[in-house]
Amino acid sequence: MPQRTPTRIQTASSEQYVRLLRRKGNQKFRTVDLVSVFREALRKANQFIPSEAGYIVLDDPETKTYDPRSRTVDLSQTQLVVAACFGRGARDMAGRHFHAAAGVSGQSYLAGRTLLRSNAPAPFLDPSLDAEVGHSPRAVLSTPLAIKGAPIGAIQLVDREESTSYSQHDRELLEILADYIAINVQTALDAKTLEELSKRDYLTHLYNDWYFTLELQQLVRRDQPFSLIFLDLDNFKEVNDTYGHLIGAETLIEIGRIVGEAVPPGGLAARFGGDEFEIVLPGHDLAQALVVAERIRHAIAEELHREIDGRNILENLTCSVGVTDFDPGRDRHDYKDLMQRVDQSMYEAKREGKNRVVALPGGNGGTAGVMEPAPMVSGARALPGAARARRSGT
């Protein structure tokens, strides 16, 4: 038997894979490397069912809509994306989008069953993409990919070599490969979900202190400038003691939402202990961090509302916020110095009356020293002396 030429597999970009695999319950993860799984699946498909072309297509989750009346997912407007492919025109097809109902692969995906089309079959992808490839297929074999019964895409072969069609045996082999792909996708998503859960606070779903500390250490090692925010709730114990831990937990969840929404892209927020939160802002200077800190302080002081017996029980709930910054050319490369400094600035906010933001810039190894005042933020007074910049709350 002559040696077959190795199958050259083309794949979509890594950014497209992240988008395509951001399934329900897996929105938080950043990378899942399934390229090797798809490559291997297509190589095996071409080894056991030699064909002129092959495709793995995945649905775009953002084009699937949920119908609340029927409590089902509407797939009628779903777009499919070529995740991996080989054969004629493969280089130009990888990453391309097309409507699910336009060709055999989409019809297989929508029907949830294997389809075989022979003798002038329907388009194998979509009429316009087929025209770009310049291929008029004799036979198309496509089987859906599904995770726990939910369709996610399809694997398709076009024109079996040395035959005018595909056999029942070919069909069974392709269905086995489809199961292999689905199992690997599910395993990767489950592993990524568990990995992500290990980094998260169980209550607020912000990051936990363990993961936050690791990221902070990495930033220091990378010599990257950043700012650090630390906030501690004022009068939270009173809420817990008076109204119970359930109300307290619901309040922490709401504060976690406020903190998370205030963090700009690239930042990272965590819950530290019971009612403490910390935020790191890579590339942000002290003035920028003060803006974020004040936004959080104001939202907690003014927006929290929980009415019991005609009064807002959270009206006295505020926060004291400390802010500091890290300059790799100025400060000691020790994350513990940063933690101590931001902790010190938070306690200074407590001493000065709570419900305010106090900044303690770095320098001199984190010790007090004469420095230029921190930049003004929306009319806030910035003080030198013990390297403090203060913003009082209203």
CSV table of N, CA and C in Angstrom, one decimal, residues 301-355:
chain,number,residue,atom,x,y,z
A,301,ALA,N,-21.4,53.8,49.2
A,301,ALA,CA,-22.1,54.8,50.2
A,301,ALA,C,-23.4,55.2,49.7
A,302,GLU,N,-23.6,55.3,48.4
A,302,GLU,CA,-24.9,55.9,47.8
A,302,GLU,C,-25.8,55.0,47.2
A,303,GLU,N,-25.4,53.8,46.7
A,303,GLU,CA,-26.2,53.0,45.9
A,303,GLU,C,-26.8,51.8,46.6
A,304,LEU,N,-26.2,51.3,47.7
A,304,LEU,CA,-26.6,50.1,48.4
A,304,LEU,C,-28.0,50.4,49.1
A,305,HIS,N,-28.9,49.5,48.9
A,305,HIS,CA,-30.2,49.7,49.5
A,305,HIS,C,-30.9,48.4,49.8
A,306,ARG,N,-31.3,48.2,51.0
A,306,ARG,CA,-32.0,47.0,51.4
A,306,ARG,C,-33.1,47.4,52.4
A,307,GLU,N,-34.3,47.4,52.0
A,307,GLU,CA,-35.4,48.0,52.9
A,307,GLU,C,-36.0,46.9,53.8
A,308,ILE,N,-36.0,47.1,55.0
A,308,ILE,CA,-36.7,46.3,56.0
A,308,ILE,C,-37.5,47.2,57.0
A,309,ASP,N,-38.8,46.9,57.1
A,309,ASP,CA,-39.6,47.7,58.0
A,309,ASP,C,-39.6,49.2,57.7
A,310,GLY,N,-39.5,49.5,56.4
A,310,GLY,CA,-39.6,50.9,55.9
A,310,GLY,C,-38.3,51.7,56.0
A,311,ARG,N,-37.2,51.0,56.3
A,311,ARG,CA,-35.9,51.8,56.3
A,311,ARG,C,-34.8,51.0,55.6
A,312,ASN,N,-33.9,51.8,55.0
A,312,ASN,CA,-32.8,51.2,54.4
A,312,ASN,C,-31.8,50.7,55.4
A,313,ILE,N,-31.6,49.5,55.6
A,313,ILE,CA,-30.8,48.9,56.7
A,313,ILE,C,-29.3,49.1,56.3
A,314,LEU,N,-29.0,49.5,55.0
A,314,LEU,CA,-27.6,49.6,54.6
A,314,LEU,C,-27.2,51.1,54.5
A,315,GLU,N,-28.0,52.0,55.1
A,315,GLU,CA,-27.7,53.4,54.9
A,315,GLU,C,-26.4,53.8,55.6
A,316,ASN,N,-26.0,53.1,56.6
A,316,ASN,CA,-24.7,53.4,57.3
A,316,ASN,C,-23.5,52.6,56.8
A,317,LEU,N,-23.8,51.7,55.8
A,317,LEU,CA,-22.7,50.9,55.3
A,317,LEU,C,-21.8,51.6,54.3
A,318,THR,N,-20.6,51.9,54.6
A,318,THR,CA,-19.7,52.5,53.7
A,318,THR,C,-18.4,51.7,53.7
A,319,CYS,N,-17.3,52.3,53.1
A,319,CYS,CA,-16.1,51.6,53.1
A,319,CYS,C,-14.9,52.6,53.3
A,320,SER,N,-13.8,52.1,53.8
A,320,SER,CA,-12.6,52.8,53.9
A,320,SER,C,-11.6,52.2,52.9
A,321,VAL,N,-11.0,53.1,52.1
A,321,VAL,CA,-10.2,52.6,51.0
A,321,VAL,C,-8.7,53.1,51.1
A,322,GLY,N,-7.8,52.2,50.9
A,322,GLY,CA,-6.4,52.5,50.8
A,322,GLY,C,-5.9,52.3,49.4
A,323,VAL,N,-5.0,53.2,49.0
A,323,VAL,CA,-4.4,53.1,47.6
A,323,VAL,C,-2.9,53.3,47.7
A,324,THR,N,-2.2,52.5,46.9
A,324,THR,CA,-0.8,52.7,46.8
A,324,THR,C,-0.4,52.3,45.4
A,325,ASP,N,0.9,52.5,45.0
A,325,ASP,CA,1.4,52.2,43.7
A,325,ASP,C,2.7,51.5,43.7
A,326,PHE,N,3.1,50.9,42.7
A,326,PHE,CA,4.4,50.2,42.6
A,326,PHE,C,5.1,50.7,41.3
A,327,ASP,N,6.3,51.2,41.5
A,327,ASP,CA,7.2,51.7,40.5
A,327,ASP,C,8.4,50.8,40.5
A,328,PRO,N,8.7,49.9,39.5
A,328,PRO,CA,9.8,49.0,39.6
A,328,PRO,C,11.1,49.7,39.7
A,329,GLY,N,11.2,50.9,39.2
A,329,GLY,CA,12.5,51.6,39.3
A,329,GLY,C,12.7,52.4,40.6
A,330,ARG,N,11.7,52.3,41.5
A,330,ARG,CA,11.7,53.1,42.7
A,330,ARG,C,11.6,52.2,43.9
A,331,ASP,N,10.7,51.2,43.8
A,331,ASP,CA,10.3,50.5,45.0
A,331,ASP,C,11.0,49.1,45.2
A,332,ARG,N,11.1,48.7,46.4
A,332,ARG,CA,11.6,47.3,46.7
A,332,ARG,C,10.7,46.3,46.0
A,333,HIS,N,11.3,45.3,45.4
A,333,HIS,CA,10.6,44.2,44.7
A,333,HIS,C,10.1,43.2,45.7
A,334,ASP,N,9.2,43.6,46.6
A,334,ASP,CA,8.7,42.7,47.6
A,334,ASP,C,7.2,43.0,47.8
A,335,TYR,N,6.4,42.1,47.3
A,335,TYR,CA,4.9,42.3,47.4
A,335,TYR,C,4.4,42.5,48.8
A,336,LYS,N,5.1,42.0,49.8
A,336,LYS,CA,4.7,42.2,51.2
A,336,LYS,C,4.8,43.6,51.6
A,337,ASP,N,5.8,44.4,51.1
A,337,ASP,CA,5.9,45.8,51.3
A,337,ASP,C,4.6,46.5,50.8
A,338,LEU,N,4.2,46.1,49.6
A,338,LEU,CA,3.0,46.7,49.0
A,338,LEU,C,1.7,46.4,49.8
A,339,MET,N,1.6,45.1,50.3
A,339,MET,CA,0.4,44.8,51.1
A,339,MET,C,0.4,45.6,52.4
A,340,GLN,N,1.6,45.7,53.0
A,340,GLN,CA,1.7,46.5,54.2
A,340,GLN,C,1.3,47.9,54.0
A,341,ARG,N,1.8,48.5,52.9
A,341,ARG,CA,1.6,49.9,52.6
A,341,ARG,C,0.1,50.2,52.3
A,342,VAL,N,-0.5,49.4,51.5
A,342,VAL,CA,-1.9,49.6,51.2
A,342,VAL,C,-2.8,49.3,52.4
A,343,ASP,N,-2.4,48.4,53.3
A,343,ASP,CA,-3.1,48.1,54.5
A,343,ASP,C,-3.0,49.4,55.4
A,344,GLN,N,-1.8,49.9,55.5
A,344,GLN,CA,-1.6,51.1,56.3
A,344,GLN,C,-2.4,52.3,55.8
A,345,SER,N,-2.6,52.5,54.5
A,345,SER,CA,-3.4,53.6,54.0
A,345,SER,C,-4.8,53.4,54.3
A,346,MET,N,-5.3,52.1,54.2
A,346,MET,CA,-6.7,51.8,54.5
A,346,MET,C,-7.0,52.1,56.0
A,347,TYR,N,-6.1,51.7,56.9
A,347,TYR,CA,-6.3,52.0,58.3
A,347,TYR,C,-6.2,53.5,58.6
A,348,GLU,N,-5.5,54.3,57.8
A,348,GLU,CA,-5.4,55.7,58.0
A,348,GLU,C,-6.8,56.3,57.6
A,349,ALA,N,-7.4,55.7,56.6
A,349,ALA,CA,-8.8,56.1,56.2
A,349,ALA,C,-9.8,55.9,57.3
A,350,LYS,N,-9.6,54.8,58.0
A,350,LYS,CA,-10.5,54.4,59.2
A,350,LYS,C,-10.3,55.5,60.3
A,351,ARG,N,-9.0,55.8,60.6
A,351,ARG,CA,-8.7,56.8,61.6
A,351,ARG,C,-9.2,58.2,61.3
A,352,GLU,N,-9.2,58.5,60.0
A,352,GLU,CA,-9.7,59.9,59.7
A,352,GLU,C,-11.2,60.0,59.6
A,353,GLY,N,-11.9,58.9,59.9
A,353,GLY,CA,-13.4,59.1,60.0
A,353,GLY,C,-14.2,58.1,59.1
A,354,LYS,N,-13.5,57.2,58.4
A,354,LYS,CA,-14.2,56.2,57.5
A,354,LYS,C,-14.8,56.9,56.3
A,355,ASN,N,-15.3,56.0,55.4
A,355,ASN,CA,-16.0,56.5,54.2
A,355,ASN,C,-15.1,57.5,53.4
